[in-house]
Amino acid sequence: MKALVVNNEKGGVGKSTIAVHLAWYFAERGKRVLFLDLDPQSNGTTTLAAHAVGIDAAALFARPVAIPPMASAGIRVLGGSAALRGIVAVDGKLIEKFRSNIKDASRAYDIAVIDTPPTFGVRNLAALIAGQFVLAPIDLDDYAIDGIETLLKHILGVKQKYNSDLEFLGLIPNRLQTTSPRQRENLKSLIQRFGTKYLFDGVIPQRSSIGEALAEKKPVWNLPKTAAREAGREMRIVFDKLAMKMEMA
């Protein structure tokens, strides 16, 4: 099983939106997908509620968890809840329990998508230690860009100290407002500043149909509207590149 962590230490960047669409995307590609929601806000859990199995993701830090296996393509969700707020101590035993549960699940799944909270703490740390890949959605507003260096420092620090196998797939600009000169300028600055080493080769534009799709609990490319299909095409182009990078790694 390949474990993909969707991580950013700032809220409101569309992290859960990308995470749930990745789960749908990989399931449609014939993969058995385990979705772990480590964010107590539980947005991903709400959107993928039809796939929940009644196991709280917080349990992964407390005890061995027998995650039901999947025999065919689909999604299984271990949901977020308020119980995750109590997991705050940076405790090696908690992290090891989480990592062990992820390792045990690898026998019955092809990919895990791990949605993380917008703060750097033990849950983010555990996800990065247990993961093989990490993708960082970013917003193109000025305040969001200010935190990118800290985000990179934490991700690369975990790779150096705890998980040398962690592959950073890149910062992915999300919800680009194509009509905003300020956001286009910020994107240009990011390219100049981070280049291809840290910036993912792809951008996901802001589209109202993505929010509509989430409200209907379905991927945007499954909505019948022309605008939604275009938004889905843009997103899947990015995901195709992402999947290729993961396969090559």
XYZ file of C-alpha atoms in Angstrom:
249
model
C 0.000 0.000 0.000
C 1.216 3.465 -0.874
C 0.386 6.032 1.796
C -0.192 9.570 0.476
C -0.349 12.369 3.058
C -2.177 15.575 2.096
C -0.647 18.155 4.385
C -0.589 21.875 5.054
C -0.330 23.746 8.342
C -2.836 26.392 7.275
C -6.581 25.957 7.043
C -8.723 27.041 4.134
C -6.389 25.930 1.351
C -8.701 23.223 -0.013
C -6.745 20.334 1.460
C -9.757 18.119 2.184
C -11.237 18.913 -1.225
C -8.123 17.529 -2.893
C -7.952 14.568 -0.501
C -11.508 13.335 -1.174
C -11.106 13.809 -4.921
C -7.889 11.794 -4.778
C -9.798 8.996 -3.034
C -12.444 9.012 -5.788
C -9.778 9.239 -8.479
C -7.785 6.226 -7.285
C -10.920 4.148 -6.682
C -12.000 4.816 -10.259
C -8.570 3.592 -11.360
C -9.307 0.235 -9.776
C -7.548 0.810 -6.449
C -8.611 -0.244 -2.973
C -8.467 3.071 -1.139
C -8.212 3.612 2.604
C -9.141 7.187 3.560
C -7.944 8.354 6.976
C -9.320 11.621 8.314
C -7.018 12.977 11.035
C -8.712 16.389 11.096
C -11.342 16.804 13.859
C -13.245 19.172 11.564
C -14.065 15.968 9.639
C -14.872 17.582 6.288
C -13.515 14.613 4.375
C -15.501 12.214 6.557
C -18.711 14.120 5.867
C -18.150 14.093 2.117
C -17.251 10.382 2.011
C -19.817 9.331 4.633
C -21.229 6.626 2.355
C -17.913 4.776 2.653
C -17.477 4.959 6.439
C -17.002 1.708 8.361
C -17.718 3.010 11.847
C -14.103 3.073 13.009
C -12.783 6.341 14.411
C -9.378 7.364 13.074
C -8.444 8.366 16.636
C -8.405 4.663 17.528
C -5.326 4.183 15.346
C -3.292 6.018 17.988
C -4.676 4.018 20.927
C -4.680 0.316 20.093
C -4.280 -2.249 17.308
C -7.190 -1.774 14.923
C -8.504 -4.531 12.664
C -9.401 -2.522 9.573
C -11.789 -4.593 7.421
C -10.039 -5.633 4.182
C -11.314 -4.808 0.712
C -11.540 -7.436 -1.987
C -12.182 -5.051 -4.875
C -11.823 -1.408 -5.887
C -13.514 1.152 -3.690
C -13.102 3.451 -0.695
C -13.155 2.724 3.011
C -13.174 5.637 5.457
C -11.876 5.835 9.011
C -13.524 9.037 10.086
C -12.398 12.096 11.960
C -14.070 13.117 15.209
C -13.685 15.372 18.228
C -11.662 12.592 19.879
C -8.719 13.593 17.692
C -8.460 16.870 19.613
C -7.248 14.902 22.615
C -4.255 13.511 20.724
C -1.795 16.328 21.274
C 1.216 14.930 23.161
C 4.198 14.120 20.962
C 4.490 10.567 22.275
C 6.585 7.976 20.465
C 4.220 5.196 21.561
C 1.223 6.919 19.978
C 3.119 7.437 16.737
C 4.310 3.834 16.674
C 0.764 2.531 17.219
C -0.451 4.632 14.297
C 2.428 3.535 12.073
C 1.875 -0.114 12.987
C -1.835 0.075 12.137
C -1.030 1.611 8.745
C 1.514 -1.122 8.076
C -1.013 -3.843 8.965
C -3.608 -2.303 6.635
C -1.171 -2.399 3.724
C -1.971 -6.064 3.132
C -5.539 -5.295 2.100
C -5.324 -1.884 0.383
C -3.510 -0.363 -2.570
C -3.372 3.233 -1.397
C -4.083 5.232 1.733
C -5.062 8.897 1.462
C -4.402 10.649 4.777
C -6.061 14.012 5.362
C -4.327 15.983 8.122
C -5.277 18.896 10.402
C -4.130 22.488 9.690
C -1.669 22.551 12.567
C 1.647 20.803 12.972
C 1.335 18.378 15.868
C 1.512 14.705 16.682
C -1.167 13.723 14.154
C 0.664 15.412 11.268
C 3.956 14.028 12.513
C 2.578 10.488 12.736
C 1.121 10.731 9.220
C 4.439 11.900 7.771
C 6.362 9.185 9.607
C 3.960 6.484 8.394
C 3.573 7.873 4.869
C 5.511 7.303 1.689
C 4.394 10.403 -0.189
C 3.311 13.890 0.827
C 1.502 16.521 -1.222
C 1.074 20.076 0.057
C -1.852 22.100 -1.370
C -1.228 25.827 -1.046
C -3.305 28.949 -1.455
C -2.035 31.849 -3.524
C -3.090 34.589 -1.125
C -0.290 36.560 0.534
C -0.880 35.227 4.069
C -0.828 31.605 2.896
C 2.443 32.056 1.029
C 4.100 33.453 4.156
C 3.935 30.004 5.823
C 5.401 27.926 3.007
C 8.984 27.944 4.278
C 7.856 26.659 7.689
C 5.766 23.975 6.001
C 8.759 22.808 3.950
C 10.984 22.893 6.996
C 8.676 20.531 8.874
C 8.174 18.107 5.963
C 11.849 17.929 5.059
C 12.781 17.745 8.734
C 10.608 14.642 9.199
C 12.189 13.097 6.118
C 15.687 13.754 7.431
C 15.121 12.664 11.041
C 12.386 10.023 11.003
C 11.391 8.762 7.553
C 14.066 8.788 4.873
C 11.649 7.036 2.479
C 9.196 9.962 2.503
C 8.862 11.404 -1.003
C 7.817 15.046 -1.219
C 5.661 15.348 -4.336
C 5.527 19.116 -4.162
C 3.589 22.243 -3.330
C 0.452 22.336 -5.460
C -1.179 25.731 -6.055
C -4.883 25.252 -5.445
C -7.957 27.393 -6.109
C -6.093 29.728 -8.437
C -8.280 32.690 -9.337
C -7.233 33.080 -12.945
C -8.715 36.590 -13.168
C -6.733 37.830 -10.157
C -3.550 39.723 -11.139
C -2.316 39.405 -7.544
C -2.654 35.626 -7.506
C -1.023 35.292 -10.920
C 1.873 37.418 -9.659
C 2.140 35.291 -6.528
C 2.249 32.140 -8.647
C 5.022 33.645 -10.756
C 6.966 34.499 -7.603
C 6.530 30.948 -6.284
C 7.905 29.491 -9.500
C 10.923 31.784 -9.310
C 11.456 31.083 -5.619
C 10.959 27.324 -5.424
C 11.237 26.133 -9.029
C 10.645 22.528 -10.027
C 12.369 21.151 -6.935
C 9.521 21.984 -4.573
C 6.648 23.179 -6.780
C 4.393 20.547 -8.324
C 3.968 20.708 -12.094
C 0.294 21.591 -12.091
C -2.300 24.066 -10.814
C -5.926 23.567 -9.794
C -8.050 26.647 -10.636
C -10.910 27.955 -8.514
C -14.226 26.616 -9.857
C -17.637 27.017 -8.233
C -18.662 23.596 -9.509
C -16.141 21.930 -7.172
C -18.079 23.204 -4.155
C -21.333 22.059 -5.746
C -19.906 18.583 -6.232
C -18.799 18.353 -2.612
C -22.296 19.342 -1.497
C -23.641 16.440 -3.561
C -20.900 14.131 -2.220
C -19.576 13.220 -5.629
C -16.467 14.039 -7.684
C -16.729 17.182 -9.741
C -16.162 15.261 -12.978
C -19.407 13.343 -12.337
C -21.608 16.445 -12.394
C -23.469 16.887 -15.694
C -22.709 20.604 -16.107
C -20.195 21.605 -18.778
C -18.324 23.796 -16.291
C -18.064 20.887 -13.858
C -16.686 18.570 -16.524
C -14.055 21.189 -17.376
C -13.135 21.520 -13.702
C -12.896 17.748 -13.485
C -10.664 17.630 -16.550
C -8.309 20.182 -15.002
C -8.160 18.275 -11.736
C -7.613 14.888 -13.336
C -4.734 16.206 -15.450
C -3.019 17.123 -12.187
C -3.885 13.786 -10.585
C -2.566 11.865 -13.605
C 0.794 13.572 -13.130
C 0.660 12.826 -9.424
C -0.106 9.149 -9.980
C 2.727 8.897 -12.491
C 5.199 10.373 -9.999
C 4.062 7.887 -7.379
C 4.386 4.961 -9.780
C 7.845 6.061 -10.869
C 8.963 6.386 -7.256
